Amino acid sequence: MTDNTNVFIIDDDEAVRKSLRMLLKTEGYTVATFSNAEEFLTICNQETIGCIILDVNMPEMDGPALQEEINLRGYKLPIIFLTGQGSIPLTVRALKAGAMDFLTKPVDGTELLACVKQALEKCSQLQMQEINLHTKTLRLSALTERENEIMLLIVSGQANKEIAEQLGISFRTVENHRAHIMEKTGASNLLELVAIANQ
Amino acid sequence: MTLRTKVHLLLALIFSFLGGLAFVIALQNFEKSKVDKQSLFQWTARWIESEQHRHISQARQVYFLVVNKIASGLNEEVCRNGIVGEHGLENGFGQFAVANPDGNIICNSIPWLKIDNVSSQDYFKEAVRLAHLGSIAEVDNKNPDLYAAVMARALRDKNGNVIKIILVAMDFSWVKEEVDMANLPASGHLLVVDAKGTLIAGSQNMAKWVDKNLLGMPFYKQAMTDGDHIFEGSGFSGENSIIAAHQFATGSGNFLVIIDAPKDALLESAYSDLKITLWISFAAYILTLFLVHYWSNKNFLRRLIDIESITRKLADNDLTARINSKESDELGKLAQSFDAMVDALEKSINKRNQLEESLRQSEQLRHQREQQEIVQTSLDGFLVMNSVNGQIIEANDIYCHMTGFSRNELIHKNIRDLDDLETNEEIKSRLKKIQEIGYDRFETRHRRKQGQSINFEVSVTYSGFNIDKIFVFLRDITERKRIEIVLEKSRAKLVTFIQQAPVSIAMFDRDMNYLTVSGRWVEKFGLGYVNLIGLNHYAIFPAMMTQWKTAHEQALVGATVEKKEDLWVIDGNKLWLRWTVLPWLDADELIGGTIFFVEDITNTKMLETEIKERRNEMEQLQQMHVAGQTASAFAHEMNQPLLAIASFSRAALRMMKSKNPDYDEIAEAIEGCEQQALRAGRSIRDIINFLNSKKLPTEDFDLNQEIIKMIDTIKSENNLMFNTTLKLENSLPFIRANRTHVQKVLLNLLSNGIEAMQGTYVSLSTLDVTISTVRSNGFVQTTIHDNGPGIQKENVNRLFDPFFTTKRDGIGMGLAISRSLIEENGGQLWLDPKEDFGATFHLTLPLAL
C-alpha cells in the first residue's frame, strides 16, 4: 500500500498540466499527465491505483464521459473534477457518479493537495476492501455441499438440534459439521460467520 | 267786411273781455284772502332785516371813522380813558384797544372790558391776522347770541413793519331794540316773537301783549314746532282761528311771525265777493255768444257751407260744379276766385289726359316689339296660347326647330296635341290653375313631328283676364334628364355597395345625416338602431370628439383625413379604430357630404402590444444570454491562466520552504507564472478587439426630430399619459451619430423616469418630463429632466456601473450600455449632480461637419 502515490492529471491546457504537476511533486506524489481522456485510458487497467484530477471541459471525451467509462470498467480510481464555472446540475451528477470533489478554477493549491491526499486514502481503502472480499469468497468456496447446507441453516438462526431433526441426521454429526465450517471460514463465533455468509 | 259786421265783432270782443276781467278779479280777490297772510310774513321779515341793515351800516361807518381817527392821532392816554370825544363813543359802545403785533393788548378803553374775554375769541385772532396782511380788517362774530364784530388796523413804520394794531370792537345787540314797529298794520292779530318767546312787536291789537312772554300759549308751541305752516286752532281771534306762523332769522337772532284771524269772517267775505263777480261774468258770456251766433249765421256760415259742398264735388272728380256767387264782400270774392280755380283745373286735367293716352299707345307698341324680339331671339322655346281653350297663337323659331313643326302648323294646333305626358284632364286643370295663380313652373314632354318626344322645363305666365293669353317658355332638358337617370343609377349602385361592404362605411350629407351605411357599421356603431338613415350622427354620438368634428369640417372643404390609430369609447367599450373621412362629389362636382370608413383594429392593436411585450422579453432574455455567454467565454479565457498561475506560485512557495530548494525548478515555476499572466492579458485584448471589430455606421440627422419621434413611440407603445415639455433649440444643425444608438439611449433614459414613477405612489399624469436641446461648442447638449423620485444619494456613484440596478427585474446594463454607446459616438452622458428633485441627465453628441 505504500506505493499508492499516483496522481493522474487529465487537462487539455498544457500550462495547467505543468503547473499542477509541479505543485503535486512538491508533496512527493508520482504525477502522470495526459492531454486527453483517450490517452489515459490506454495506460490504465484493473490493477492501476491512485487518483485522477480531471478537467470537465475537454474536446472529444469530456470529464463526465471519462468518469462514466471508468465506472463502467470498474476501476477503483477516485476523481477530483476541475471546472471553469461550477454549474450545480453538473456537480450533482458528477458527485452522484462517485466523484471525490468538484473544484472551481482557479483552485487554492492547499485545498487541492488536501483533496488529493483524501482521494488517495479512499483509493487505499477501496483496495483493502477488495482484498478482504476476495479472501472470504475463497474460504466459503472450500466448504462441502453438506457443510454449505448446514451453514445456511445456522446463519438463519436454527439450533443444532433443530438442524439435526430437519436433515434427519444425528445431533452429533451436526456438531462435527459445525466445527468444520468454523474452521474453514476462519470465523471465531456465530456473528462473524453470519457476516461472511452475507457477503 | 261790412261796417255792421265790424261793430258786431267789436261788441262781442268787449263783452267777453269784461266777463273775463270780472271773473279774474273775483278769483284774485278770493285768492288774496288766502294769500295775504303769506305775503305779510315775508314783508315783515324783509322789513325787520332792512331796518337792521340800515342801523348796522350806519354803525359801521361810525366805526370806520373812529378807527381812522384813532390811527391818525393816537396816544396812550386817549386809549386808556377811552375818550375820543365824537360820535358818542362815551355813550357805551366805544370799545377799542391797542395791541402788539402779536395780538397782546397793551391798552384799551374801559367799555372794551364789557366784551367777555374778547382776546381769546377766534374772530379777534382772525382780525389780528388779517390786519398784518392789509389795511383795515373786519371780522364778524358769527355767534347768534352775541352779534358783534372786530375791526383791526395795523400801524407800520417807514419800512412797512407792523408796530401796533388798533382794534375796535362793535356790539350790535342794541340794534334789535331799535326796530320800528310803527309801520305794522293796525288791525288783525300780528305778532313778532323772538326765540325766547318774548313778544317784541305786534299790530296795534297786540299792544298790551308787548314784552309779555308767550311761551305758555298753545299756538306758539305749535308754531315753533311746525315752522312755516298754516293751521287751525285757538288763538287771539277766538276758538276757530286760522293761524299762520313763519320763522325767519335776521342778524339779531331768530324771530317768529304769527298771524291769527277768525276763520268764518275770512271765508264769508271771500265768498260773497266771488258770487257777485261770477254772475256778472256769466251774463257777459251769454250776451257774447248770442251776438256771435247771430252775426256769423247771417253773413258767414251759409256761404261757407256752399263752398264746402262744392269742394266735396271736386274731390269726387266733378269738375262741372260752380258756386256762382255775386256778392262783393270777402267771402264773395273768395267764392269767385274759387270758381276761377276750378275752371283752370278742368282745362289742365283734360289736356293731361290727352297726353297720357298718346303716351300709353306708343309704350304699348314698343312693348309689343320688345316682346317679339325677346321671343324670337330667346334660346328657349316660346309659345303664346289662348288661356281658355289652349289654342296656340304664336310660336318662336327655336320651338319650331326643337319640335320639327313649322310655325304655321303649330298655330293650328292645340296644346293638348303637343303635350305627350299630361292627359286632357290634367291640361285642363293646369290651365285653370294658371288663370287663378297667374304663373306655373313644371316639367313635361312634347311630341316632335318625327314622333320622338322631347323633355321640357316649362315656365308659364298668364297675361291677365282682359288679354286671355298664356306665355309659355320651354327649355330642353332631355340631356339633363338622361344625366339624372345615370346619376341616380350610379348612386343606387354606390348605396348598395356601401350597404353590402364587409367593412364599416357610412355616407353622410353635409349636415352629417346618415345617407347610407354598411351592415357592419350598424352592427358596430349603430348603438342598437336598426335604421340609421336620416338620423344625425351627432345626435347619436353627442359626445363626439372635437378632433373628429374638425376632420369632418376639413372633409367638407375637400380634404381627406385619416387616423391610423384612435382610441374611442363606444357604449362603454374601448375600441382602437383606424378611420378615414373623405368628401364625395355630387352631379355638379360639389361636395355633397362625407364618407366615413372605420376599421376596428382593437384586436390587431392588442396583438401588437402583446408581440411588443414578448419581443421586449425576448430581447431582454437575449441580452442576458449574450451577457452570460460573453461572461462565460471570458471566464474560461481567464480561469485557465489563473489556475496555472495559482498552482505555479503555490508550487514555488512550497519548494522555497523545503529543506533543499531546487532553484532551477523554482525559476521555472515563476517563469510559468509570468507567461500565464501575459497570456491572460492577450486574451483580454483579443476579446476586446473582437467585440470592437465592427465599425460603427453613422449618419447626419436632426436630433430634435428624433426626440419628438421617441416621445410619440413611448406614448403610443405603452399607452402612457405623461406630460412632456420640449425646449428644443430652433434650427438646430444636424448631428453625426449612429441613429439606432441614439434612439436606444433616448428610449432608455425616458423609460427610466417613467418606470421609476410606476414604482411610486405618484400617478403618471403628474409626471413631467422636460427635454431641452442646446448647441454648444461643436456639440448638441440634450438635457432630460423628470420630476420622479430621483436618484438616491448612495446610488449616484454606482449608477453607471454594469449590473447595478434598483429595478426588481432589471439586469443593470441600461445606463452602462447607454453611456458606452454615447461615448462610442464621441459624446458624453452624465447625471446632473446638483439636482435634488427628480433626475436630470445630460448627454452630448457631436455636430455633423
JSON list of N, CA and C in Angstrom, two decimals, chain B residues 607-628:
[
{"chain": "B", "resi": 607, "resn": "LEU", "atom": "N", "xyz": [-52.87, 42.60, -30.16]},
{"chain": "B", "resi": 607, "resn": "LEU", "atom": "CA", "xyz": [-51.87, 41.63, -30.60]},
{"chain": "B", "resi": 607, "resn": "LEU", "atom": "C", "xyz": [-50.50, 42.31, -30.69]},
{"chain": "B", "resi": 608, "resn": "GLU", "atom": "N", "xyz": [-50.55, 43.49, -31.29]},
{"chain": "B", "resi": 608, "resn": "GLU", "atom": "CA", "xyz": [-49.31, 44.26, -31.44]},
{"chain": "B", "resi": 608, "resn": "GLU", "atom": "C", "xyz": [-48.64, 44.49, -30.08]},
{"chain": "B", "resi": 609, "resn": "THR", "atom": "N", "xyz": [-49.51, 44.91, -29.14]},
{"chain": "B", "resi": 609, "resn": "THR", "atom": "CA", "xyz": [-48.98, 45.19, -27.80]},
{"chain": "B", "resi": 609, "resn": "THR", "atom": "C", "xyz": [-48.36, 43.93, -27.22]},
{"chain": "B", "resi": 610, "resn": "GLU", "atom": "N", "xyz": [-49.07, 42.79, -27.43]},
{"chain": "B", "resi": 610, "resn": "GLU", "atom": "CA", "xyz": [-48.56, 41.55, -26.87]},
{"chain": "B", "resi": 610, "resn": "GLU", "atom": "C", "xyz": [-47.23, 41.17, -27.52]},
{"chain": "B", "resi": 611, "resn": "ILE", "atom": "N", "xyz": [-47.21, 41.31, -28.86]},
{"chain": "B", "resi": 611, "resn": "ILE", "atom": "CA", "xyz": [-45.99, 40.99, -29.59]},
{"chain": "B", "resi": 611, "resn": "ILE", "atom": "C", "xyz": [-44.85, 41.85, -29.08]},
{"chain": "B", "resi": 612, "resn": "LYS", "atom": "N", "xyz": [-45.21, 43.14, -28.88]},
{"chain": "B", "resi": 612, "resn": "LYS", "atom": "CA", "xyz": [-44.19, 44.07, -28.41]},
{"chain": "B", "resi": 612, "resn": "LYS", "atom": "C", "xyz": [-43.63, 43.63, -27.05]},
{"chain": "B", "resi": 613, "resn": "GLU", "atom": "N", "xyz": [-44.58, 43.21, -26.18]},
{"chain": "B", "resi": 613, "resn": "GLU", "atom": "CA", "xyz": [-44.13, 42.76, -24.86]},
{"chain": "B", "resi": 613, "resn": "GLU", "atom": "C", "xyz": [-43.23, 41.54, -24.98]},
{"chain": "B", "resi": 614, "resn": "ARG", "atom": "N", "xyz": [-43.71, 40.57, -25.79]},
{"chain": "B", "resi": 614, "resn": "ARG", "atom": "CA", "xyz": [-42.91, 39.35, -25.99]},
{"chain": "B", "resi": 614, "resn": "ARG", "atom": "C", "xyz": [-41.54, 39.72, -26.53]},
{"chain": "B", "resi": 615, "resn": "ARG", "atom": "N", "xyz": [-41.56, 40.62, -27.53]},
{"chain": "B", "resi": 615, "resn": "ARG", "atom": "CA", "xyz": [-40.31, 40.98, -28.17]},
{"chain": "B", "resi": 615, "resn": "ARG", "atom": "C", "xyz": [-39.36, 41.59, -27.14]},
{"chain": "B", "resi": 616, "resn": "ASN", "atom": "N", "xyz": [-39.94, 42.46, -26.28]},
{"chain": "B", "resi": 616, "resn": "ASN", "atom": "CA", "xyz": [-39.11, 43.07, -25.24]},
{"chain": "B", "resi": 616, "resn": "ASN", "atom": "C", "xyz": [-38.53, 42.01, -24.32]},
{"chain": "B", "resi": 617, "resn": "GLU", "atom": "N", "xyz": [-39.41, 41.04, -23.94]},
{"chain": "B", "resi": 617, "resn": "GLU", "atom": "CA", "xyz": [-38.92, 39.96, -23.06]},
{"chain": "B", "resi": 617, "resn": "GLU", "atom": "C", "xyz": [-37.80, 39.20, -23.74]},
{"chain": "B", "resi": 618, "resn": "MET", "atom": "N", "xyz": [-38.06, 38.86, -25.03]},
{"chain": "B", "resi": 618, "resn": "MET", "atom": "CA", "xyz": [-37.07, 38.10, -25.79]},
{"chain": "B", "resi": 618, "resn": "MET", "atom": "C", "xyz": [-35.75, 38.85, -25.83]},
{"chain": "B", "resi": 619, "resn": "GLU", "atom": "N", "xyz": [-35.91, 40.15, -26.11]},
{"chain": "B", "resi": 619, "resn": "GLU", "atom": "CA", "xyz": [-34.72, 40.97, -26.25]},
{"chain": "B", "resi": 619, "resn": "GLU", "atom": "C", "xyz": [-33.92, 40.96, -24.95]},
{"chain": "B", "resi": 620, "resn": "GLN", "atom": "N", "xyz": [-34.69, 41.02, -23.84]},
{"chain": "B", "resi": 620, "resn": "GLN", "atom": "CA", "xyz": [-34.02, 41.05, -22.56]},
{"chain": "B", "resi": 620, "resn": "GLN", "atom": "C", "xyz": [-33.33, 39.71, -22.29]},
{"chain": "B", "resi": 621, "resn": "LEU", "atom": "N", "xyz": [-34.08, 38.63, -22.61]},
{"chain": "B", "resi": 621, "resn": "LEU", "atom": "CA", "xyz": [-33.50, 37.29, -22.44]},
{"chain": "B", "resi": 621, "resn": "LEU", "atom": "C", "xyz": [-32.23, 37.16, -23.26]},
{"chain": "B", "resi": 622, "resn": "GLN", "atom": "N", "xyz": [-32.37, 37.63, -24.51]},
{"chain": "B", "resi": 622, "resn": "GLN", "atom": "CA", "xyz": [-31.23, 37.51, -25.41]},
{"chain": "B", "resi": 622, "resn": "GLN", "atom": "C", "xyz": [-30.05, 38.30, -24.86]},
{"chain": "B", "resi": 623, "resn": "GLN", "atom": "N", "xyz": [-30.39, 39.51, -24.37]},
{"chain": "B", "resi": 623, "resn": "GLN", "atom": "CA", "xyz": [-29.32, 40.33, -23.81]},
{"chain": "B", "resi": 623, "resn": "GLN", "atom": "C", "xyz": [-28.63, 39.60, -22.68]},
{"chain": "B", "resi": 624, "resn": "MET", "atom": "N", "xyz": [-29.47, 38.99, -21.80]},
{"chain": "B", "resi": 624, "resn": "MET", "atom": "CA", "xyz": [-28.90, 38.28, -20.66]},
{"chain": "B", "resi": 624, "resn": "MET", "atom": "C", "xyz": [-28.09, 37.09, -21.13]},
{"chain": "B", "resi": 625, "resn": "HIS", "atom": "N", "xyz": [-28.62, 36.40, -22.17]},
{"chain": "B", "resi": 625, "resn": "HIS", "atom": "CA", "xyz": [-27.91, 35.24, -22.69]},
{"chain": "B", "resi": 625, "resn": "HIS", "atom": "C", "xyz": [-26.55, 35.66, -23.24]},
{"chain": "B", "resi": 626, "resn": "VAL", "atom": "N", "xyz": [-26.61, 36.74, -24.04]},
{"chain": "B", "resi": 626, "resn": "VAL", "atom": "CA", "xyz": [-25.37, 37.22, -24.63]},
{"chain": "B", "resi": 626, "resn": "VAL", "atom": "C", "xyz": [-24.39, 37.61, -23.53]},
{"chain": "B", "resi": 627, "resn": "ALA", "atom": "N", "xyz": [-24.96, 38.34, -22.53]},
{"chain": "B", "resi": 627, "resn": "ALA", "atom": "CA", "xyz": [-24.09, 38.74, -21.42]},
{"chain": "B", "resi": 627, "resn": "ALA", "atom": "C", "xyz": [-23.50, 37.51, -20.75]},
{"chain": "B", "resi": 628, "resn": "GLY", "atom": "N", "xyz": [-24.34, 36.47, -20.55]},
{"chain": "B", "resi": 628, "resn": "GLY", "atom": "CA", "xyz": [-23.89, 35.22, -19.92]},
{"chain": "B", "resi": 628, "resn": "GLY", "atom": "C", "xyz": [-22.82, 34.54, -20.73]}
]
